[in-house]
Amino acid sequence: MKIMDEVEVIAEKDKYAKHGVHKGMQGVIWDERKIDGCWLVLIPQYGAKKDIAEIGIKEEDLMLLPNGINVKINEKIKKLFESTESH
């Protein structure tokens, strides 16, 4: 993997969830350096909305997306987790 690669989070982990990042979310590798096995990944929302997170994610918890990202997926997943947390 390298900077500007588009990726999907393929693992649900508490250390990501506490930053609002969940399995299935998509983003972009945002730094050229892999540090301690992690890539800095930007998890955006659609349009001018605030990004969900900029977070270090283990390489084994990421999958390259050959056809690009769909950030609308991030918003659907975010809403799903927000609705379950409010109950």
PDB file of C-alpha atoms in Angstrom:
ATOM      1  CA  MET A   1       0.000   0.000   0.000  1.00  0.00           C
ATOM      2  CA  LYS A   2       1.043   3.585  -0.537  1.00  0.00           C
ATOM      3  CA  ILE A   3      -0.083   7.182  -0.082  1.00  0.00           C
ATOM      4  CA  MET A   4      -3.361   8.018  -1.889  1.00  0.00           C
ATOM      5  CA  ASP A   5      -4.415   4.350  -2.150  1.00  0.00           C
ATOM      6  CA  GLU A   6      -8.139   3.956  -1.602  1.00  0.00           C
ATOM      7  CA  VAL A   7      -8.929   1.370   1.048  1.00  0.00           C
ATOM      8  CA  GLU A   8     -11.741  -0.289   3.007  1.00  0.00           C
ATOM      9  CA  VAL A   9     -11.640  -1.174   6.702  1.00  0.00           C
ATOM     10  CA  ILE A  10     -12.151  -4.954   6.925  1.00  0.00           C
ATOM     11  CA  ALA A  11     -12.095  -5.397  10.725  1.00  0.00           C
ATOM     12  CA  GLU A  12     -14.364  -4.095  13.487  1.00  0.00           C
ATOM     13  CA  LYS A  13     -12.148  -3.126  16.424  1.00  0.00           C
ATOM     14  CA  ASP A  14     -12.817  -1.061  19.538  1.00  0.00           C
ATOM     15  CA  LYS A  15      -9.693   1.038  18.955  1.00  0.00           C
ATOM     16  CA  TYR A  16     -11.143   2.200  15.610  1.00  0.00           C
ATOM     17  CA  ALA A  17     -14.769   2.407  16.793  1.00  0.00           C
ATOM     18  CA  LYS A  18     -13.902   4.904  19.537  1.00  0.00           C
ATOM     19  CA  HIS A  19     -12.944   7.257  16.680  1.00  0.00           C
ATOM     20  CA  GLY A  20     -16.166   6.512  14.779  1.00  0.00           C
ATOM     21  CA  VAL A  21     -14.518   4.123  12.298  1.00  0.00           C
ATOM     22  CA  HIS A  22     -16.232   0.798  11.594  1.00  0.00           C
ATOM     23  CA  LYS A  23     -15.849  -2.220   9.328  1.00  0.00           C
ATOM     24  CA  GLY A  24     -16.891  -1.402   5.772  1.00  0.00           C
ATOM     25  CA  MET A  25     -15.916   2.267   5.890  1.00  0.00           C
ATOM     26  CA  GLN A  26     -13.738   3.520   3.071  1.00  0.00           C
ATOM     27  CA  GLY A  27     -10.948   6.043   2.949  1.00  0.00           C
ATOM     28  CA  VAL A  28      -7.623   7.169   1.562  1.00  0.00           C
ATOM     29  CA  ILE A  29      -4.102   6.526   2.840  1.00  0.00           C
ATOM     30  CA  TRP A  30      -3.005  10.015   3.849  1.00  0.00           C
ATOM     31  CA  ASP A  31       0.719   9.655   4.608  1.00  0.00           C
ATOM     32  CA  GLU A  32       3.604   8.052   2.747  1.00  0.00           C
ATOM     33  CA  ARG A  33       4.915   6.399   5.925  1.00  0.00           C
ATOM     34  CA  LYS A  34       3.685   3.183   7.494  1.00  0.00           C
ATOM     35  CA  ILE A  35       4.329   3.516  11.230  1.00  0.00           C
ATOM     36  CA  ASP A  36       4.255   0.472  13.542  1.00  0.00           C
ATOM     37  CA  GLY A  37       2.370  -1.477  10.877  1.00  0.00           C
ATOM     38  CA  CYS A  38      -0.297   1.249  10.548  1.00  0.00           C
ATOM     39  CA  TRP A  39      -1.256   3.583   7.737  1.00  0.00           C
ATOM     40  CA  LEU A  40      -2.762   7.000   8.404  1.00  0.00           C
ATOM     41  CA  VAL A  41      -6.193   6.758   6.771  1.00  0.00           C
ATOM     42  CA  LEU A  42      -8.601   9.629   6.154  1.00  0.00           C
ATOM     43  CA  ILE A  43     -12.225   8.466   6.469  1.00  0.00           C
ATOM     44  CA  PRO A  44     -14.287  11.189   4.753  1.00  0.00           C
ATOM     45  CA  GLN A  45     -17.974  11.953   4.424  1.00  0.00           C
ATOM     46  CA  TYR A  46     -19.705  13.148   1.267  1.00  0.00           C
ATOM     47  CA  GLY A  47     -19.439  16.757   0.163  1.00  0.00           C
ATOM     48  CA  ALA A  48     -18.484  19.474   2.619  1.00  0.00           C
ATOM     49  CA  LYS A  49     -19.316  17.438   5.735  1.00  0.00           C
ATOM     50  CA  LYS A  50     -16.657  17.023   8.408  1.00  0.00           C
ATOM     51  CA  ASP A  51     -14.419  13.963   7.977  1.00  0.00           C
ATOM     52  CA  ILE A  52     -15.246  11.039  10.253  1.00  0.00           C
ATOM     53  CA  ALA A  53     -11.625  10.451  11.258  1.00  0.00           C
ATOM     54  CA  GLU A  54      -7.966  10.576  10.395  1.00  0.00           C
ATOM     55  CA  ILE A  55      -6.652   7.471  12.114  1.00  0.00           C
ATOM     56  CA  GLY A  56      -3.824   4.942  12.077  1.00  0.00           C
ATOM     57  CA  ILE A  57      -5.135   1.560  10.889  1.00  0.00           C
ATOM     58  CA  LYS A  58      -3.169  -1.695  10.770  1.00  0.00           C
ATOM     59  CA  GLU A  59      -2.362  -2.788   7.213  1.00  0.00           C
ATOM     60  CA  GLU A  60      -3.938  -6.212   7.819  1.00  0.00           C
ATOM     61  CA  ASP A  61      -7.218  -4.431   8.690  1.00  0.00           C
ATOM     62  CA  LEU A  62      -7.328  -2.706   5.283  1.00  0.00           C
ATOM     63  CA  MET A  63      -8.215  -3.877   1.785  1.00  0.00           C
ATOM     64  CA  LEU A  64      -7.276  -1.993  -1.391  1.00  0.00           C
ATOM     65  CA  LEU A  65     -10.243  -0.754  -3.435  1.00  0.00           C
ATOM     66  CA  PRO A  66      -9.453  -1.185  -7.140  1.00  0.00           C
ATOM     67  CA  ASN A  67     -12.575   0.719  -8.270  1.00  0.00           C
ATOM     68  CA  GLY A  68     -12.314   3.742  -5.969  1.00  0.00           C
ATOM     69  CA  ILE A  69     -14.166   4.734  -2.841  1.00  0.00           C
ATOM     70  CA  ASN A  70     -17.827   5.511  -2.230  1.00  0.00           C
ATOM     71  CA  VAL A  71     -17.908   7.827   0.781  1.00  0.00           C
ATOM     72  CA  LYS A  72     -21.716   7.622   0.965  1.00  0.00           C
ATOM     73  CA  ILE A  73     -21.149   4.133   2.414  1.00  0.00           C
ATOM     74  CA  ASN A  74     -19.321   5.780   5.336  1.00  0.00           C
ATOM     75  CA  GLU A  75     -22.365   7.891   6.152  1.00  0.00           C
ATOM     76  CA  LYS A  76     -24.705   4.867   6.059  1.00  0.00           C
ATOM     77  CA  ILE A  77     -22.443   2.912   8.426  1.00  0.00           C
ATOM     78  CA  LYS A  78     -22.041   5.942  10.716  1.00  0.00           C
ATOM     79  CA  LYS A  79     -25.833   6.366  10.964  1.00  0.00           C
ATOM     80  CA  LEU A  80     -26.288   2.667  11.680  1.00  0.00           C
ATOM     81  CA  PHE A  81     -23.870   2.794  14.627  1.00  0.00           C
ATOM     82  CA  GLU A  82     -25.287   6.096  15.895  1.00  0.00           C
ATOM     83  CA  SER A  83     -28.805   4.632  15.937  1.00  0.00           C
ATOM     84  CA  THR A  84     -27.698   1.511  17.848  1.00  0.00           C
ATOM     85  CA  GLU A  85     -25.692   3.563  20.365  1.00  0.00           C
ATOM     86  CA  SER A  86     -28.694   5.749  21.220  1.00  0.00           C
ATOM     87  CA  HIS A  87     -30.757   2.730  22.369  1.00  0.00           C
TER      88      HIS A  87
END
